Amino acid sequence: LTPMRNAALLLGQLAGVAVVDAARLERVVAAFSVVVLAASALMFAVWPIFAVVLLAKVLHSAASCVLGPAIGAISLGLVGHAAVSDRFGRNARFASLGAGFAAISMGAIGYLVSNSAVFLITVALCVPTLFALAMIRSGEVDAERAHGGRPAPHKGHPEEPLWSLARNRPLMVFAGCMVLFHLANAAMLPLTASVLTM
């Protein structure tokens, strides 16, 4: 299952960014992703059979591919380009603290209660996440700024197609490094989480 989940995760990264960029409703897209994550966790807890677990893993991967870019777009729309590096640093700090706290608490819950309780707690934690998203008023997020604030193309200079990015050598080297990193890293994280939970 892990290779199939990782394949969906890798293929979904570009699609996730495209969905967020096309939707122009960052908070709604983020909320929908959180609901899908909750649904996939509930599927793990209630129906732990192969087909359902496979579907839940793919749903979880797809929602994760959309949630990250949505949070990035919300952050950029809230603070703008000048302060976005500080905001991303703050986001990463809280994400790391949350991941550490979640690993410890989920491991304890899995050990003291049951394996399925871990997934039910995940569903419960989606509620405050949705509440936090609801606390961000729509007027606070500048939609144009959230999507990079791209200026309109000049007359006679239409926007280049997406495939033209393939000619940008530094970008392709960076993308290749990221693919290799995720191929090496993605298989380890579920294994580590499983060991901690067991």
mmCIF file of C-alpha atoms in Angstrom:
data_model
loop_
_atom_site.group_PDB
_atom_site.id
_atom_site.type_symbol
_atom_site.label_atom_id
_atom_site.label_comp_id
_atom_site.label_asym_id
_atom_site.label_seq_id
_atom_site.Cartn_x
_atom_site.Cartn_y
_atom_site.Cartn_z
ATOM 1 C CA LEU A 1 0.000 0.000 0.000
ATOM 2 C CA THR A 2 2.790 2.435 0.810
ATOM 3 C CA PRO A 3 4.207 2.487 -2.772
ATOM 4 C CA MET A 4 0.711 3.189 -4.162
ATOM 5 C CA ARG A 5 0.189 5.975 -1.607
ATOM 6 C CA ASN A 6 3.596 7.466 -2.437
ATOM 7 C CA ALA A 7 2.839 7.353 -6.164
ATOM 8 C CA ALA A 8 -0.443 9.183 -5.575
ATOM 9 C CA LEU A 9 1.405 11.685 -3.387
ATOM 10 C CA LEU A 10 4.056 12.385 -6.027
ATOM 11 C CA LEU A 11 1.553 12.699 -8.868
ATOM 12 C CA GLY A 12 -0.755 14.802 -6.752
ATOM 13 C CA GLN A 13 1.741 17.545 -5.854
ATOM 14 C CA LEU A 14 1.372 19.419 -9.152
ATOM 15 C CA ALA A 15 -2.345 18.725 -9.316
ATOM 16 C CA GLY A 16 -2.797 20.060 -5.767
ATOM 17 C CA VAL A 17 -1.145 23.360 -6.621
ATOM 18 C CA ALA A 18 -3.234 23.614 -9.803
ATOM 19 C CA VAL A 19 -6.460 22.979 -7.867
ATOM 20 C CA VAL A 20 -5.668 25.688 -5.314
ATOM 21 C CA ASP A 21 -4.652 28.133 -8.031
ATOM 22 C CA ALA A 22 -7.754 27.472 -10.127
ATOM 23 C CA ALA A 23 -10.248 27.482 -7.251
ATOM 24 C CA ARG A 24 -9.365 30.947 -5.874
ATOM 25 C CA LEU A 25 -11.164 29.891 -2.663
ATOM 26 C CA GLU A 26 -8.204 28.960 -0.489
ATOM 27 C CA ARG A 27 -10.126 28.616 2.782
ATOM 28 C CA VAL A 28 -12.849 26.462 1.210
ATOM 29 C CA VAL A 29 -10.275 24.219 -0.479
ATOM 30 C CA ALA A 30 -8.332 23.889 2.795
ATOM 31 C CA ALA A 31 -11.531 23.068 4.718
ATOM 32 C CA PHE A 32 -12.532 20.457 2.138
ATOM 33 C CA SER A 33 -9.065 18.886 2.397
ATOM 34 C CA VAL A 34 -9.373 18.699 6.186
ATOM 35 C CA VAL A 35 -12.783 17.013 5.856
ATOM 36 C CA VAL A 36 -11.293 14.473 3.407
ATOM 37 C CA LEU A 37 -8.436 13.812 5.860
ATOM 38 C CA ALA A 38 -10.986 13.232 8.632
ATOM 39 C CA ALA A 39 -12.981 10.896 6.394
ATOM 40 C CA SER A 40 -9.885 8.881 5.500
ATOM 41 C CA ALA A 41 -8.947 8.553 9.195
ATOM 42 C CA LEU A 42 -12.502 7.402 9.982
ATOM 43 C CA MET A 43 -12.282 4.829 7.205
ATOM 44 C CA PHE A 44 -9.072 3.456 8.759
ATOM 45 C CA ALA A 45 -10.762 3.151 12.155
ATOM 46 C CA VAL A 46 -14.131 1.726 11.117
ATOM 47 C CA TRP A 47 -13.403 -0.439 8.045
ATOM 48 C CA PRO A 48 -9.827 -1.780 8.254
ATOM 49 C CA ILE A 49 -10.117 -3.990 5.165
ATOM 50 C CA PHE A 50 -7.735 -3.853 2.207
ATOM 51 C CA ALA A 51 -9.939 -2.029 -0.333
ATOM 52 C CA VAL A 52 -11.088 0.607 2.174
ATOM 53 C CA VAL A 53 -7.574 1.130 3.538
ATOM 54 C CA LEU A 54 -6.243 1.545 -0.009
ATOM 55 C CA LEU A 55 -8.946 4.103 -0.812
ATOM 56 C CA ALA A 56 -8.321 5.910 2.494
ATOM 57 C CA LYS A 57 -4.582 6.140 1.804
ATOM 58 C CA VAL A 58 -5.165 7.563 -1.672
ATOM 59 C CA LEU A 59 -7.724 10.073 -0.310
ATOM 60 C CA HIS A 60 -5.317 11.050 2.458
ATOM 61 C CA SER A 61 -2.509 11.592 -0.052
ATOM 62 C CA ALA A 62 -4.704 13.633 -2.393
ATOM 63 C CA ALA A 63 -5.987 15.836 0.445
ATOM 64 C CA SER A 64 -2.438 16.360 1.725
ATOM 65 C CA CYS A 65 -1.355 17.470 -1.763
ATOM 66 C CA VAL A 66 -4.043 20.157 -1.735
ATOM 67 C CA LEU A 67 -3.863 21.231 1.921
ATOM 68 C CA GLY A 68 -0.198 22.299 1.860
ATOM 69 C CA PRO A 69 -0.553 24.654 -1.124
ATOM 70 C CA ALA A 70 -3.851 25.985 0.281
ATOM 71 C CA ILE A 71 -2.152 26.907 3.564
ATOM 72 C CA GLY A 72 0.681 28.505 1.581
ATOM 73 C CA ALA A 73 -1.810 30.544 -0.472
ATOM 74 C CA ILE A 74 -3.699 31.627 2.655
ATOM 75 C CA SER A 75 -0.426 32.679 4.300
ATOM 76 C CA LEU A 76 0.657 34.681 1.253
ATOM 77 C CA GLY A 77 -2.781 36.276 0.964
ATOM 78 C CA LEU A 78 -2.734 37.282 4.626
ATOM 79 C CA VAL A 79 0.719 38.859 4.898
ATOM 80 C CA GLY A 80 1.960 39.535 1.347
ATOM 81 C CA HIS A 81 5.337 38.929 -0.250
ATOM 82 C CA ALA A 82 7.331 41.087 2.171
ATOM 83 C CA ALA A 83 6.389 39.071 5.267
ATOM 84 C CA VAL A 84 5.695 35.648 3.756
ATOM 85 C CA SER A 85 9.133 34.177 4.597
ATOM 86 C CA ASP A 86 8.564 34.940 8.297
ATOM 87 C CA ARG A 87 5.063 33.468 8.077
ATOM 88 C CA PHE A 88 6.305 30.300 6.363
ATOM 89 C CA GLY A 89 8.953 29.954 9.068
ATOM 90 C CA ARG A 90 6.281 30.333 11.714
ATOM 91 C CA ASN A 91 4.062 27.800 9.907
ATOM 92 C CA ALA A 92 6.967 25.305 9.759
ATOM 93 C CA ARG A 93 7.753 25.844 13.449
ATOM 94 C CA PHE A 94 4.184 25.139 14.516
ATOM 95 C CA ALA A 95 3.931 22.205 12.082
ATOM 96 C CA SER A 96 7.060 20.625 13.592
ATOM 97 C CA LEU A 97 5.850 21.186 17.148
ATOM 98 C CA GLY A 98 2.453 19.761 16.222
ATOM 99 C CA ALA A 99 3.975 16.728 14.526
ATOM 100 C CA GLY A 100 6.136 15.999 17.557
ATOM 101 C CA PHE A 101 3.242 16.401 19.980
ATOM 102 C CA ALA A 102 0.991 14.283 17.737
ATOM 103 C CA ALA A 103 3.581 11.486 17.479
ATOM 104 C CA ILE A 104 3.962 11.316 21.263
ATOM 105 C CA SER A 105 0.251 11.570 22.048
ATOM 106 C CA MET A 106 -0.813 9.181 19.269
ATOM 107 C CA GLY A 107 1.798 6.660 20.371
ATOM 108 C CA ALA A 108 0.503 6.869 23.944
ATOM 109 C CA ILE A 109 -3.126 6.578 22.820
ATOM 110 C CA GLY A 110 -2.322 3.628 20.562
ATOM 111 C CA TYR A 111 -0.471 1.888 23.401
ATOM 112 C CA LEU A 112 -2.964 2.638 26.204
ATOM 113 C CA VAL A 113 -6.285 2.489 24.332
ATOM 114 C CA SER A 114 -6.208 0.855 20.875
ATOM 115 C CA ASN A 115 -4.860 1.299 17.373
ATOM 116 C CA SER A 116 -8.218 2.498 16.037
ATOM 117 C CA ALA A 117 -8.413 5.178 18.755
ATOM 118 C CA VAL A 118 -5.497 6.937 17.043
ATOM 119 C CA PHE A 119 -7.614 7.476 13.939
ATOM 120 C CA LEU A 120 -10.647 8.600 15.929
ATOM 121 C CA ILE A 121 -8.504 11.218 17.706
ATOM 122 C CA THR A 122 -7.335 12.378 14.268
ATOM 123 C CA VAL A 123 -10.967 12.873 13.246
ATOM 124 C CA ALA A 124 -11.608 14.827 16.460
ATOM 125 C CA LEU A 125 -8.576 17.070 15.833
ATOM 126 C CA CYS A 126 -10.007 18.093 12.466
ATOM 127 C CA VAL A 127 -12.784 20.000 14.287
ATOM 128 C CA PRO A 128 -10.507 22.696 15.812
ATOM 129 C CA THR A 129 -8.707 22.915 12.471
ATOM 130 C CA LEU A 130 -11.979 23.755 10.721
ATOM 131 C CA PHE A 131 -12.778 26.233 13.489
ATOM 132 C CA ALA A 132 -9.407 27.950 12.992
ATOM 133 C CA LEU A 133 -10.073 28.208 9.230
ATOM 134 C CA ALA A 134 -13.498 29.694 9.939
ATOM 135 C CA MET A 135 -11.876 32.353 12.150
ATOM 136 C CA ILE A 136 -10.032 33.732 9.093
ATOM 137 C CA ARG A 137 -12.437 36.193 7.504
ATOM 138 C CA SER A 138 -12.615 36.118 3.714
ATOM 139 C CA GLY A 139 -11.736 39.813 3.492
ATOM 140 C CA GLU A 140 -8.429 39.197 5.281
ATOM 141 C CA VAL A 141 -7.060 37.036 2.470
ATOM 142 C CA ASP A 142 -6.202 39.026 -0.660
ATOM 143 C CA ALA A 143 -7.096 36.610 -3.469
ATOM 144 C CA GLU A 144 -4.755 38.156 -6.038
ATOM 145 C CA ARG A 145 -1.855 38.282 -3.596
ATOM 146 C CA ALA A 146 -2.587 34.706 -2.446
ATOM 147 C CA HIS A 147 -1.927 33.476 -5.972
ATOM 148 C CA GLY A 148 1.305 35.336 -6.507
ATOM 149 C CA GLY A 149 -0.178 38.650 -7.636
ATOM 150 C CA ARG A 150 0.656 37.915 -11.261
ATOM 151 C CA PRO A 151 0.334 40.977 -13.481
ATOM 152 C CA ALA A 152 -1.715 40.747 -16.638
ATOM 153 C CA PRO A 153 0.356 39.699 -19.668
ATOM 154 C CA HIS A 154 1.499 42.498 -21.974
ATOM 155 C CA LYS A 155 -0.012 42.808 -25.402
ATOM 156 C CA GLY A 156 1.912 40.726 -27.856
ATOM 157 C CA HIS A 157 3.507 38.688 -25.037
ATOM 158 C CA PRO A 158 1.017 35.972 -24.112
ATOM 159 C CA GLU A 159 1.713 33.878 -21.057
ATOM 160 C CA GLU A 160 4.014 30.984 -21.797
ATOM 161 C CA PRO A 161 2.466 27.527 -21.561
ATOM 162 C CA LEU A 162 3.141 25.428 -18.485
ATOM 163 C CA TRP A 163 5.387 22.992 -20.372
ATOM 164 C CA SER A 164 7.802 25.836 -21.117
ATOM 165 C CA LEU A 165 9.013 25.500 -17.510
ATOM 166 C CA ALA A 166 10.825 22.352 -18.656
ATOM 167 C CA ARG A 167 13.387 24.638 -20.347
ATOM 168 C CA ASN A 168 14.340 26.203 -17.004
ATOM 169 C CA ARG A 169 17.390 24.076 -16.094
ATOM 170 C CA PRO A 170 17.802 25.204 -12.440
ATOM 171 C CA LEU A 171 14.098 24.550 -11.835
ATOM 172 C CA MET A 172 14.346 21.066 -13.350
ATOM 173 C CA VAL A 173 17.424 20.228 -11.230
ATOM 174 C CA PHE A 174 15.587 21.415 -8.122
ATOM 175 C CA ALA A 175 12.471 19.398 -9.075
ATOM 176 C CA GLY A 176 14.604 16.288 -9.638
ATOM 177 C CA CYS A 177 16.241 16.699 -6.234
ATOM 178 C CA MET A 178 12.822 17.068 -4.595
ATOM 179 C CA VAL A 179 11.562 13.903 -6.299
ATOM 180 C CA LEU A 180 14.615 11.962 -5.101
ATOM 181 C CA PHE A 181 14.211 13.380 -1.585
ATOM 182 C CA HIS A 182 10.547 12.364 -1.419
ATOM 183 C CA LEU A 183 11.262 8.910 -2.839
ATOM 184 C CA ALA A 184 13.863 8.380 -0.105
ATOM 185 C CA ASN A 185 11.911 10.065 2.678
ATOM 186 C CA ALA A 186 8.286 9.115 1.991
ATOM 187 C CA ALA A 187 8.750 5.404 2.628
ATOM 188 C CA MET A 188 10.395 6.031 6.009
ATOM 189 C CA LEU A 189 7.752 8.286 7.565
ATOM 190 C CA PRO A 190 4.841 5.776 7.544
ATOM 191 C CA LEU A 191 7.185 3.093 8.875
ATOM 192 C CA THR A 192 8.340 5.350 11.707
ATOM 193 C CA ALA A 193 4.756 6.317 12.519
ATOM 194 C CA SER A 194 3.752 2.634 12.571
ATOM 195 C CA VAL A 195 6.604 1.744 14.933
ATOM 196 C CA LEU A 196 5.706 4.634 17.256
ATOM 197 C CA THR A 197 2.030 3.663 17.252
ATOM 198 C CA MET A 198 2.718 -0.034 17.899
#
